[in-house]
mmCIF file of C-alpha atoms and ligand atoms in Angstrom:
data_model
loop_
_atom_site.group_PDB
_atom_site.id
_atom_site.type_symbol
_atom_site.label_atom_id
_atom_site.label_comp_id
_atom_site.label_asym_id
_atom_site.label_seq_id
_atom_site.Cartn_x
_atom_site.Cartn_y
_atom_site.Cartn_z
ATOM 1 C CA MET A 1 21.661 5.767 4.755
ATOM 2 C CA THR A 2 18.429 8.311 6.223
ATOM 3 C CA SER A 3 16.787 7.688 9.532
ATOM 4 C CA CYS A 4 14.180 5.056 9.279
ATOM 5 C CA ASN A 5 12.185 3.330 11.768
ATOM 6 C CA LYS A 6 9.738 2.019 9.263
ATOM 7 C CA LEU A 7 8.928 2.272 5.529
ATOM 8 C CA ILE A 8 6.330 2.357 4.023
ATOM 9 C CA LEU A 9 4.566 1.594 0.949
ATOM 10 C CA ILE A 10 1.755 2.989 -1.027
ATOM 11 C CA GLY A 11 0.433 2.983 -4.555
ATOM 12 C CA PHE A 12 -2.020 1.912 -6.698
ATOM 13 C CA MET A 13 -3.514 -1.682 -6.935
ATOM 14 C CA ALA A 14 -1.024 -3.863 -8.707
ATOM 15 C CA SER A 15 1.568 -1.798 -8.229
ATOM 16 C CA GLY A 16 3.946 -4.840 -6.759
ATOM 17 C CA LYS A 17 3.469 -2.988 -3.256
ATOM 18 C CA SER A 18 3.775 -6.698 -1.902
ATOM 19 C CA ALA A 19 6.481 -8.030 -3.834
ATOM 20 C CA VAL A 20 8.410 -5.048 -3.162
ATOM 21 C CA ALA A 21 8.057 -5.678 0.705
ATOM 22 C CA ALA A 22 8.695 -8.940 0.690
ATOM 23 C CA ALA A 23 12.070 -8.858 -1.335
ATOM 24 C CA LEU A 24 13.225 -5.863 0.611
ATOM 25 C CA ALA A 25 12.930 -6.597 4.463
ATOM 26 C CA PRO A 26 15.997 -8.583 4.785
ATOM 27 C CA ARG A 27 17.709 -6.045 2.864
ATOM 28 C CA LEU A 28 17.258 -3.474 5.144
ATOM 29 C CA GLY A 29 16.978 -6.407 7.807
ATOM 30 C CA PHE A 30 13.693 -5.497 8.823
ATOM 31 C CA GLU A 31 10.372 -7.829 9.227
ATOM 32 C CA MET A 32 7.563 -7.236 6.455
ATOM 33 C CA ILE A 33 4.086 -6.831 7.200
ATOM 34 C CA GLN A 34 0.990 -6.724 5.414
ATOM 35 C CA VAL A 35 -2.086 -4.261 5.977
ATOM 36 C CA ASP A 36 -4.203 -6.857 3.849
ATOM 37 C CA GLU A 37 -3.282 -9.439 6.421
ATOM 38 C CA GLN A 38 -3.767 -8.006 9.142
ATOM 39 C CA ILE A 39 -7.557 -6.506 8.422
ATOM 40 C CA VAL A 40 -8.489 -9.606 7.450
ATOM 41 C CA ALA A 41 -8.033 -11.237 10.327
ATOM 42 C CA ARG A 42 -9.210 -9.092 12.504
ATOM 43 C CA SER A 43 -12.252 -9.513 10.606
ATOM 44 C CA ASN A 44 -12.716 -13.127 11.643
ATOM 45 C CA LEU A 45 -13.545 -13.312 7.922
ATOM 46 C CA PRO A 46 -11.819 -15.622 4.846
ATOM 47 C CA SER A 47 -10.479 -13.003 2.395
ATOM 48 C CA ILE A 48 -10.851 -9.682 1.518
ATOM 49 C CA PRO A 49 -13.718 -10.125 -1.311
ATOM 50 C CA ILE A 50 -15.866 -11.234 1.368
ATOM 51 C CA ILE A 51 -15.034 -8.640 4.167
ATOM 52 C CA PHE A 52 -16.338 -5.970 0.763
ATOM 53 C CA ALA A 53 -19.932 -8.550 0.128
ATOM 54 C CA GLU A 54 -20.764 -9.069 3.545
ATOM 55 C CA LYS A 55 -19.493 -5.880 5.426
ATOM 56 C CA GLY A 56 -19.081 -3.726 3.192
ATOM 57 C CA GLU A 57 -16.255 -0.955 1.949
ATOM 58 C CA PRO A 58 -17.026 0.971 5.182
ATOM 59 C CA TYR A 59 -16.366 -1.971 8.026
ATOM 60 C CA PHE A 60 -12.967 -2.146 5.362
ATOM 61 C CA ARG A 61 -11.995 0.922 5.628
ATOM 62 C CA ASP A 62 -12.284 1.203 9.630
ATOM 63 C CA LEU A 63 -10.134 -2.228 10.293
ATOM 64 C CA GLU A 64 -8.033 -0.244 7.585
ATOM 65 C CA ALA A 65 -7.269 2.428 9.897
ATOM 66 C CA GLU A 66 -7.154 0.295 13.045
ATOM 67 C CA VAL A 67 -4.410 -1.748 11.341
ATOM 68 C CA SER A 68 -2.383 1.631 10.622
ATOM 69 C CA SER A 69 -3.279 3.155 14.426
ATOM 70 C CA SER A 70 -1.534 -0.369 15.987
ATOM 71 C CA LEU A 71 1.593 0.749 13.679
ATOM 72 C CA ARG A 72 2.305 3.800 14.878
ATOM 73 C CA ASP A 73 5.233 2.637 17.219
ATOM 74 C CA ALA A 74 5.996 -0.168 15.206
ATOM 75 C CA HIS A 75 10.172 -0.077 14.060
ATOM 76 C CA ASN A 76 12.098 -1.920 11.448
ATOM 77 C CA LEU A 77 9.393 -2.497 9.663
ATOM 78 C CA VAL A 78 8.375 -2.477 5.670
ATOM 79 C CA ILE A 79 4.824 -2.074 5.219
ATOM 80 C CA SER A 80 2.703 -2.795 2.237
ATOM 81 C CA THR A 81 -0.481 -1.235 2.165
ATOM 82 C CA GLY A 82 -3.834 -1.858 0.658
ATOM 83 C CA GLY A 83 -4.427 1.212 -2.552
ATOM 84 C CA GLY A 84 -6.647 2.777 -0.524
ATOM 85 C CA ILE A 85 -4.691 3.517 2.693
ATOM 86 C CA ILE A 86 -4.576 7.175 1.579
ATOM 87 C CA THR A 87 -7.957 7.943 1.426
ATOM 88 C CA ARG A 88 -7.569 8.601 5.024
ATOM 89 C CA PRO A 89 -5.499 11.336 6.307
ATOM 90 C CA GLU A 90 -4.808 9.764 9.484
ATOM 91 C CA ASN A 91 -3.925 6.714 8.348
ATOM 92 C CA MET A 92 -0.780 8.473 7.002
ATOM 93 C CA ILE A 93 -0.595 10.261 10.070
ATOM 94 C CA ASN A 94 -0.351 6.980 12.312
ATOM 95 C CA LEU A 95 2.047 5.356 9.591
ATOM 96 C CA LYS A 96 4.141 8.033 9.572
ATOM 97 C CA ASP A 97 5.004 8.744 13.020
ATOM 98 C CA ASN A 98 7.817 7.198 14.560
ATOM 99 C CA GLY A 99 10.185 7.501 12.070
ATOM 100 C CA GLY A 100 7.868 6.594 9.262
ATOM 101 C CA ILE A 101 9.425 6.605 5.470
ATOM 102 C CA VAL A 102 6.896 6.532 2.727
ATOM 103 C CA VAL A 103 7.500 4.894 -0.828
ATOM 104 C CA TYR A 104 4.825 5.287 -3.430
ATOM 105 C CA LEU A 105 5.606 2.477 -5.729
ATOM 106 C CA ARG A 106 4.499 4.653 -9.176
ATOM 107 C CA THR A 107 3.066 2.735 -11.303
ATOM 108 C CA SER A 108 1.218 3.609 -15.066
ATOM 109 C CA PHE A 109 -2.944 2.113 -15.393
ATOM 110 C CA GLU A 110 -1.451 0.482 -18.483
ATOM 111 C CA THR A 111 0.693 -1.869 -16.245
ATOM 112 C CA VAL A 112 -1.881 -1.853 -12.984
ATOM 113 C CA ALA A 113 -4.320 -3.396 -15.364
ATOM 114 C CA GLU A 114 -1.786 -5.928 -16.680
ATOM 115 C CA ARG A 115 -0.394 -7.079 -13.343
ATOM 116 C CA ALA A 116 -4.344 -7.417 -11.894
ATOM 117 C CA GLY A 117 -4.603 -10.664 -12.905
ATOM 118 C CA ASP A 118 -7.302 -12.314 -10.841
ATOM 119 C CA LEU A 119 -10.237 -9.183 -10.412
ATOM 120 C CA SER A 120 -12.290 -11.246 -8.173
ATOM 121 C CA SER A 121 -9.265 -11.104 -5.816
ATOM 122 C CA ARG A 122 -9.381 -6.853 -5.568
ATOM 123 C CA PRO A 123 -13.197 -5.873 -5.568
ATOM 124 C CA LEU A 124 -12.343 -2.310 -6.137
ATOM 125 C CA PHE A 125 -10.405 -3.397 -9.783
ATOM 126 C CA ALA A 126 -13.713 -5.663 -10.935
ATOM 127 C CA ASN A 127 -14.843 -2.725 -13.446
ATOM 128 C CA LYS A 128 -11.904 -1.193 -15.464
ATOM 129 C CA ALA A 129 -13.661 1.978 -16.114
ATOM 130 C CA ASN A 130 -13.950 2.571 -12.178
ATOM 131 C CA ALA A 131 -11.141 1.478 -11.331
ATOM 132 C CA LEU A 132 -9.550 3.956 -14.057
ATOM 133 C CA ASP A 133 -11.903 6.676 -12.431
ATOM 134 C CA LEU A 134 -10.326 5.730 -8.997
ATOM 135 C CA TYR A 135 -6.306 5.408 -10.300
ATOM 136 C CA LYS A 136 -6.929 9.233 -11.811
ATOM 137 C CA SER A 137 -8.480 10.251 -8.347
ATOM 138 C CA ARG A 138 -5.505 8.892 -5.946
ATOM 139 C CA LEU A 139 -2.669 9.712 -8.204
ATOM 140 C CA PRO A 140 -1.760 13.184 -6.603
ATOM 141 C CA ILE A 141 -2.679 11.734 -3.148
ATOM 142 C CA TYR A 142 -0.283 8.916 -3.571
ATOM 143 C CA GLU A 143 2.324 12.056 -4.446
ATOM 144 C CA ARG A 144 1.598 14.224 -1.795
ATOM 145 C CA TYR A 145 2.271 11.238 0.660
ATOM 146 C CA ALA A 146 5.390 10.568 -0.762
ATOM 147 C CA ASP A 147 8.581 11.181 0.751
ATOM 148 C CA ILE A 148 10.205 8.990 -1.407
ATOM 149 C CA ILE A 149 8.791 8.700 -5.556
ATOM 150 C CA VAL A 150 9.741 5.041 -7.659
ATOM 151 C CA ASP A 151 8.038 4.175 -10.899
ATOM 152 C CA THR A 152 7.905 0.950 -11.588
ATOM 153 C CA ASP A 153 7.015 0.540 -14.981
ATOM 154 C CA GLY A 154 9.056 -2.027 -16.881
ATOM 155 C CA ARG A 155 11.400 -2.797 -14.356
ATOM 156 C CA SER A 156 11.811 -6.235 -12.191
ATOM 157 C CA ILE A 157 10.855 -6.298 -8.176
ATOM 158 C CA ASP A 158 14.952 -6.138 -7.678
ATOM 159 C CA GLU A 159 15.543 -3.325 -9.225
ATOM 160 C CA VAL A 160 12.599 -1.493 -7.605
ATOM 161 C CA CYS A 161 14.163 -2.626 -5.070
ATOM 162 C CA SER A 162 17.251 -1.174 -5.326
ATOM 163 C CA ALA A 163 15.822 1.825 -6.660
ATOM 164 C CA ILE A 164 14.154 2.621 -3.667
ATOM 165 C CA LEU A 165 17.650 1.846 -1.525
ATOM 166 C CA ALA A 166 19.418 4.237 -3.940
ATOM 167 C CA GLN A 167 17.194 6.792 -2.917
ATOM 168 C CA LEU A 168 16.719 6.229 0.928
ATOM 169 C CA ARG A 169 21.214 6.463 0.818
HETATM 170 C C1 S3P G 201 -8.013 -1.527 -2.066
HETATM 171 C C2 S3P G 201 -6.669 -2.041 -2.398
HETATM 172 C C3 S3P G 201 -6.313 -3.835 -1.906
HETATM 173 C C4 S3P G 201 -7.136 -3.715 -0.846
HETATM 174 C C5 S3P G 201 -8.928 -3.538 -0.699
HETATM 175 C C6 S3P G 201 -9.248 -1.895 -1.322
HETATM 176 C C7 S3P G 201 -7.804 -0.426 -2.471
HETATM 177 O O1 S3P G 201 -5.079 -4.125 -1.376
HETATM 178 O O2 S3P G 201 -6.853 -3.257 0.335
HETATM 179 O O3 S3P G 201 -8.742 -4.636 -1.765
HETATM 180 O O4 S3P G 201 -8.803 0.652 -2.314
HETATM 181 O O5 S3P G 201 -7.269 -0.230 -3.529
HETATM 182 P P1 S3P G 201 -3.499 -3.484 -2.855
HETATM 183 O O6 S3P G 201 -3.216 -2.270 -3.490
HETATM 184 O O7 S3P G 201 -2.870 -4.318 -2.474
HETATM 185 O O8 S3P G 201 -4.405 -4.365 -3.777
#
């Protein structure tokens, strides 16, 4: 297997990053970490929607950058990122440092809109038209940062994990 210290899952909201990270980590003998959870823990606020509402998106992005930087030297980790991690290039530099491999979970907008479920938990998905604009603008950025691209439409979590492992070998 390619030498890999950290596997970084990127992709649009509701592309399955957290579920894939949780299923993949034990298959690699790695731990799993969610950037969003670390952000909430650092904020002293109860949730992401509340961080956005009370402190605004720039504050959220600053915490996201802090968490990314704290993971620079991490190893044996599968990292589930938030969909906007790619909006600051230094986040990707920090995450990729020390043997990080970036996996883009490529998912159609139709599928993420179906999977998004409770939209109140994702402030940037509250309006579907705005979310589509965001999706279109981010797609080429995810592709640019990806070392590995795995399509997730119509695939189970297990199938996505197997596709990632096959590409890592
Ligand atoms: C965001 C995605 C969310 C969360 C925040 C902002 C984004 O994470 O970090 O709401 O900018 O795309 P998920 O991708 O896990 O939904």
